[in-house]
Amino acid sequence: MTNDVFIHPTAIVESNCIGKGTRIRAFTHVMKEVEIGEICNIGEHCFLESGVVVGAHSTIKNGNMLWEGIILEEGVFLGPQVCFTNDMYPRSPRLPQAGKRYRNRAWLLSTRVEQGASIGAGAVLLPGLTISAFAMVGAGAVVTSDVPAHALVTGNPARVKKWVCRCGNPLLFKQSSAVCKECGETFAEAENGVERTG
Amino acid sequence: MTNDVFIHPTAIVESNCIGKGTRIRAFTHVMKEVEIGEICNIGEHCFLESGVVVGAHSTIKNGNMLWEGIILEEGVFLGPQVCFTNDMYPRSPRLPQAGKRYRNRAWLLSTRVEQGASIGAGAVLLPGLTISAFAMVGAGAVVTSDVPAHALVTGNPARVKKWVCRCGNPLLFKQSSAVCKECGETFAEAENGVERTG
Amino acid sequence: MTNDVFIHPTAIVESNCIGKGTRIRAFTHVMKEVEIGEICNIGEHCFLESGVVVGAHSTIKNGNMLWEGIILEEGVFLGPQVCFTNDMYPRSPRLPQAGKRYRNRAWLLSTRVEQGASIGAGAVLLPGLTISAFAMVGAGAVVTSDVPAHALVTGNPARVKKWVCRCGNPLLFKQSSAVCKECGETFAEAENGVERTG
């Protein structure tokens, strides 16, 4: 690890695979075998379990707990206190009646948050899902199925309510196409969602 | 700061603007330029960002994270693990495509929790809202619009379900008026809510 | 406390009533007069208030805050960031208008999580409830009423969606009875729920 990584004195960092320019804040624990890219901000009171991957340029606000099986691609935003999961029908592994479930790793489901996506504060993600590129999960949403690229989902269970640009701005579709008022990027309706056309 | 402020040895307190009789608990971080009034309780595992204001006699339970733009007036109650927000369409500020959004502070929306209001455990507040005086947000509610004074809101999205007295007791209206059975305070129906009449 | 209890150096443990083989992780605070059984795992960033009881073989993931009045029986699973409550109409006890409410302990409601039950990530439990044996609360659910044994509840407010075996596996009922495909345990429909028949 280089001198270009900032680690708060109260943080516990056991990984040596942390990119240049990344900052790790107070009271956070990064286990060994975690990979974090360059120029990330990992907030306070976080926990990153062995096996987690965080892409470059990501921002993880305070109070996030990332379990084995959680993969964040580049430029992801996690608002505060997002709840990830990796087991669909969890029991205490110390409960004798559940011993069989935890003999092997078949219970473990992965979640992938693709590049540029955002997860709002306090959102909850069921295990085994993909949040596609530049999607946005609203604060407090409970996500029970995959989220298409550029979709904004809210509610419990979460449903698509809007579409958003790469910059985060909501898109207004007219006759199956939209132009972002902030960026000028253009989008068209596509099968199962929208696609960027320029 | 006077000797009359209790700060747990594991807390990190950078503000010198904390009122007499206030207690700050373990593993909590209060940044500089935070103002906290007298006789408050700031629980464990909290984070108060520069610019936050907490009025006197407030109680902040454990696991609360208050961002720039969050203002709590006097006598506010925050249950555990409330999720505040200050950005409606967040992206990682480190994501090149979102750079324009974070050039200035136009993204920053404030939230005001007025005197005597309560926010239940695990509630999520969208940015830019006012929770009016003596309102009560139910545990787990996702608040997407302003909450009127004395309203009790629950659900996702949160809706008004009852009205409550300043003491917290629910009010039973008969012919457009109510008397609190605990306090004897009186209320009348009013435009957009209720008002206290004595 | 014996040498058989693991306590992370950053944890604050004031109880001397912790069972053999139990592990207490980083940045967690266990107050005095907390009882924890044998072979439990108490995750990071947790808070256990005086009066809390945790049964043997329980697993408490990170970010859980257990208040006075919360009782977990044996073999319970708490996913990350579960929100417990113990006051139905909370106000800041430091708010003069709420002083009467906090003169005595009548506001305090208990929650019991019975043996083998699981509470999913980020679930919120209203005060005064019983989560019966081997029930399962879905991630992000907001629980407003008692949960019957073996029920799986989800949503806000939470409703029964399925039934699950002691091992966690969902049950498929045919003609009022079900056999767990993982365990071979058998169940029958019963008044207000299901019962295990073998």
XYZ file of N, CA, C and O in Angstrom, chain A residues 10-12 26-29 31 44-47 49 63-65 67 81-85 87-98 100-103 124-126 142 156, chain C residues 8 10 26-27 39-41 44-45 57-59 61-63 74-77 80-81 116-118 121-122 134-136 139-140 152 155-156 162 164-168 170 182-183:
344
model
N -8.420 5.396 13.465
C -9.326 4.439 14.116
C -9.791 3.333 13.173
O -10.485 2.408 13.611
N -9.485 3.426 11.879
C -9.914 2.389 10.930
C -9.029 1.155 11.073
O -7.868 1.241 11.487
N -9.591 0.016 10.715
C -8.849 -1.251 10.737
C -8.783 -1.726 9.295
O -9.811 -2.081 8.711
N -13.062 7.002 9.559
C -13.032 6.540 10.956
C -13.959 5.351 11.213
O -15.049 5.251 10.657
N -13.515 4.478 12.112
C -14.337 3.379 12.633
C -14.755 2.398 11.537
O -15.800 1.734 11.654
N -13.989 2.327 10.456
C -14.306 1.411 9.358
C -13.334 0.243 9.364
O -12.162 0.406 9.680
N -13.836 -0.923 8.994
C -13.033 -2.142 8.965
C -13.030 -2.731 7.557
O -14.083 -3.092 7.030
N -11.498 -5.862 5.642
C -10.828 -7.137 5.876
C -9.778 -7.429 4.799
O -9.754 -6.785 3.741
N -17.305 6.442 7.069
C -17.134 5.965 8.448
C -18.104 4.817 8.751
O -19.126 4.662 8.099
N -17.761 4.058 9.797
C -18.641 2.993 10.281
C -19.027 2.020 9.174
O -20.175 1.569 9.101
N -18.085 1.709 8.294
C -18.339 0.719 7.244
C -17.631 -0.592 7.575
O -16.702 -0.645 8.387
N -18.064 -1.652 6.892
C -17.446 -2.968 7.031
C -17.383 -3.594 5.651
O -18.401 -3.719 4.973
N -16.183 -7.031 3.868
C -15.800 -8.417 4.165
C -14.881 -8.961 3.072
O -14.953 -8.534 1.913
N -21.727 4.013 7.103
C -22.650 3.003 7.606
C -22.984 1.915 6.613
O -24.033 1.274 6.732
N -22.109 1.660 5.653
C -22.362 0.592 4.683
C -21.607 -0.674 5.049
O -20.447 -0.624 5.446
N -22.281 -1.807 4.865
C -21.700 -3.101 5.189
C -21.764 -3.971 3.944
O -22.852 -4.275 3.452
N -20.823 -7.454 2.123
C -20.565 -8.852 2.441
C -19.868 -9.543 1.285
O -19.941 -9.083 0.137
N -25.996 3.883 4.862
C -26.790 2.840 5.512
C -27.557 1.951 4.533
O -28.661 1.501 4.817
N -26.976 1.678 3.383
C -27.555 0.705 2.452
C -27.400 -0.700 3.066
O -26.406 -0.994 3.720
N -28.419 -1.549 2.869
C -28.383 -2.919 3.406
C -28.225 -3.907 2.267
O -29.178 -4.127 1.496
N -27.072 -4.534 2.190
C -26.861 -5.624 1.240
C -27.111 -6.964 1.942
O -27.049 -7.064 3.170
N -27.377 -7.988 1.142
C -27.621 -9.329 1.676
C -26.958 -10.337 0.744
O -26.665 -10.024 -0.419
N -27.878 -14.015 1.352
C -28.482 -15.300 1.721
C -29.992 -15.105 1.660
O -30.543 -14.239 2.350
N -30.695 -15.876 0.840
C -32.133 -15.652 0.642
C -32.982 -16.136 1.821
O -34.016 -15.553 2.129
N -32.572 -17.218 2.459
C -33.354 -17.770 3.577
C -32.440 -18.003 4.770
O -32.179 -19.137 5.151
N -31.946 -16.900 5.376
C -30.909 -17.046 6.400
C -31.421 -17.643 7.708
O -32.555 -17.383 8.142
N -30.604 -18.446 8.308
C -30.762 -18.915 9.688
C -29.433 -18.682 10.395
O -28.403 -18.490 9.721
N -29.448 -18.743 11.699
C -28.183 -18.725 12.432
C -27.405 -19.982 12.070
O -27.891 -21.095 12.284
N -26.195 -19.843 11.522
C -25.411 -21.048 11.204
C -25.088 -21.876 12.452
O -24.726 -23.040 12.335
N -25.265 -21.260 13.628
C -25.004 -21.954 14.893
C -26.238 -22.715 15.398
O -26.192 -23.365 16.444
N -27.359 -22.604 14.687
C -28.610 -23.292 15.045
C -28.517 -24.730 14.552
O -28.344 -24.952 13.345
N -28.641 -25.722 15.432
C -28.454 -27.113 14.972
C -29.343 -27.476 13.781
O -28.874 -28.112 12.829
N -30.604 -27.025 13.762
C -31.512 -27.404 12.674
C -31.109 -26.806 11.325
O -31.637 -27.192 10.281
N -30.217 -25.790 11.350
C -29.804 -25.161 10.087
C -28.401 -25.590 9.682
O -27.860 -25.088 8.695
N -27.225 -28.141 8.193
C -27.099 -28.681 6.843
C -26.993 -27.558 5.807
O -26.224 -27.665 4.852
N -27.770 -26.470 6.012
C -27.761 -25.342 5.067
C -26.373 -24.726 4.933
O -26.036 -24.204 3.873
N -25.583 -24.789 6.017
C -24.296 -24.088 6.007
C -23.095 -25.036 5.918
O -21.968 -24.639 6.175
N -23.339 -26.285 5.548
C -22.234 -27.243 5.293
C -21.377 -26.800 4.128
O -20.218 -27.138 4.016
N -32.563 -1.380 0.609
C -32.301 -2.770 0.972
C -32.295 -3.578 -0.320
O -33.224 -3.460 -1.120
N -31.270 -4.386 -0.526
C -31.171 -5.196 -1.748
C -31.246 -6.672 -1.393
O -30.379 -7.194 -0.678
N -32.251 -7.344 -1.905
C -32.320 -8.797 -1.759
C -31.112 -9.414 -2.456
O -30.526 -8.793 -3.347
N -36.854 -1.150 -1.452
C -36.513 -2.544 -1.175
C -36.486 -3.263 -2.520
O -37.533 -3.470 -3.140
N -41.459 -0.311 -2.054
C -41.266 -1.627 -1.439
C -42.420 -2.510 -1.849
O -43.520 -2.345 -1.321
N -13.007 -8.343 20.643
C -12.076 -7.542 19.845
C -11.535 -6.372 20.680
O -12.276 -5.803 21.488
N -11.167 -3.347 20.156
C -11.904 -2.078 20.080
C -13.305 -2.170 20.679
O -13.998 -1.154 20.767
N -15.479 -5.960 16.428
C -14.936 -4.596 16.536
C -16.019 -3.530 16.680
O -17.097 -3.626 16.089
N -15.712 -2.504 17.446
C -16.533 -1.295 17.562
C -17.918 -1.593 18.139
O -18.877 -0.862 17.860
N -21.662 -19.671 22.453
C -21.463 -19.874 21.009
C -22.322 -18.920 20.181
O -23.033 -19.312 19.251
N -22.267 -17.642 20.537
C -22.924 -16.613 19.726
C -21.871 -15.829 18.961
O -20.706 -15.781 19.336
N -22.323 -15.182 17.892
C -21.478 -14.235 17.183
C -22.169 -12.881 17.222
O -23.283 -12.737 16.708
N -19.898 -6.483 14.285
C -19.284 -5.173 14.497
C -20.353 -4.075 14.564
O -21.458 -4.235 14.060
N -19.958 -2.945 15.164
C -20.819 -1.755 15.210
C -22.194 -2.073 15.804
O -23.214 -1.575 15.333
N -26.223 -19.829 20.671
C -26.193 -20.178 19.246
C -26.820 -19.124 18.340
O -27.175 -19.423 17.199
N -26.945 -17.898 18.835
C -27.495 -16.833 17.993
C -26.389 -16.157 17.181
O -25.223 -16.160 17.565
N -26.800 -15.585 16.042
C -25.887 -14.862 15.155
C -26.440 -13.464 14.949
O -27.547 -13.302 14.416
N -25.613 -10.099 13.087
C -24.721 -9.489 12.097
C -24.444 -8.029 12.480
O -24.996 -7.502 13.441
N -23.655 -7.363 11.683
C -23.159 -6.015 12.015
C -24.268 -4.968 12.051
O -25.264 -5.066 11.338
N -24.043 -3.962 12.869
C -24.893 -2.780 12.851
C -26.229 -2.963 13.540
O -27.183 -2.253 13.222
N -32.974 -18.788 21.813
C -31.827 -19.513 21.260
C -31.862 -19.601 19.738
O -32.922 -19.766 19.124
N -30.674 -19.526 19.153
C -30.533 -19.803 17.727
C -31.147 -18.758 16.825
O -31.493 -19.048 15.674
N -31.250 -17.529 17.299
C -31.843 -16.457 16.488
C -30.808 -15.911 15.506
O -29.610 -15.871 15.800
N -31.270 -15.483 14.330
C -30.421 -14.802 13.351
C -30.925 -13.375 13.175
O -32.092 -13.163 12.830
N -27.953 -7.848 9.035
C -27.357 -6.549 9.334
C -28.392 -5.443 9.463
O -29.423 -5.462 8.796
N -28.120 -4.481 10.340
C -28.829 -3.198 10.407
C -30.325 -3.333 10.656
O -31.115 -2.544 10.151
N -34.839 -19.831 16.991
C -34.641 -20.210 15.601
C -35.168 -19.232 14.581
O -35.028 -19.463 13.380
N -35.780 -18.128 15.016
C -36.321 -17.155 14.060
C -35.195 -16.349 13.417
O -34.090 -16.261 13.958
N -35.493 -15.748 12.255
C -34.531 -14.917 11.517
C -35.170 -13.576 11.207
O -36.333 -13.518 10.795
N -32.078 -8.330 6.798
C -31.327 -7.065 6.789
C -32.260 -5.867 6.719
O -33.191 -5.829 5.907
N -31.998 -4.881 7.556
C -32.701 -3.617 7.460
C -34.177 -3.687 7.806
O -34.899 -2.707 7.592
N -38.983 -19.935 14.644
C -38.640 -20.295 13.268
C -39.361 -19.444 12.218
O -39.423 -19.810 11.055
N -39.888 -18.292 12.640
C -40.408 -17.334 11.654
C -39.232 -16.693 10.925
O -38.073 -16.820 11.332
N -39.542 -15.993 9.815
C -38.515 -15.304 9.045
C -39.086 -13.968 8.570
O -40.113 -13.939 7.890
N -35.958 -9.135 4.392
C -35.133 -7.925 4.379
C -35.994 -6.718 4.039
O -36.796 -6.754 3.110
N -35.854 -5.656 4.811
C -36.558 -4.417 4.541
C -38.013 -4.395 4.957
O -38.695 -3.383 4.758
N -43.062 -16.540 6.841
C -42.138 -15.600 6.195
C -42.953 -14.357 5.848
O -43.922 -14.442 5.078
N -42.654 -6.859 3.190
C -43.428 -5.678 2.824
C -43.546 -4.660 3.942
O -43.059 -4.851 5.054
N -44.212 -3.543 3.605
C -44.427 -2.455 4.556
C -45.868 -2.023 4.424
O -46.210 -1.342 3.453
N -45.172 -16.629 2.753
C -44.826 -18.047 2.629
C -44.707 -18.620 4.028
O -44.821 -17.912 5.032
N -41.924 -21.314 6.161
C -40.573 -21.879 6.059
C -40.323 -22.925 7.142
O -40.884 -22.869 8.236
N -39.463 -23.861 6.786
C -39.060 -24.943 7.689
C -38.103 -24.415 8.769
O -37.579 -23.306 8.669
N -37.816 -25.257 9.745
C -36.818 -24.874 10.756
C -35.465 -24.597 10.117
O -34.722 -23.735 10.575
N -35.164 -25.284 9.004
C -33.872 -25.091 8.331
C -33.861 -23.841 7.449
O -32.812 -23.488 6.895
N -35.014 -23.192 7.277
C -35.094 -21.976 6.472
C -35.712 -22.194 5.103
O -36.105 -21.230 4.430
N -38.266 -22.805 2.116
C -39.701 -22.551 1.969
C -40.485 -23.844 1.756
O -39.987 -24.779 1.127
N -35.615 -30.231 1.953
C -34.241 -30.312 2.463
C -34.131 -31.248 3.655
O -33.186 -32.026 3.751
N -35.101 -31.144 4.575
C -35.037 -31.831 5.881
C -35.883 -33.072 5.984
O -35.661 -33.892 6.882
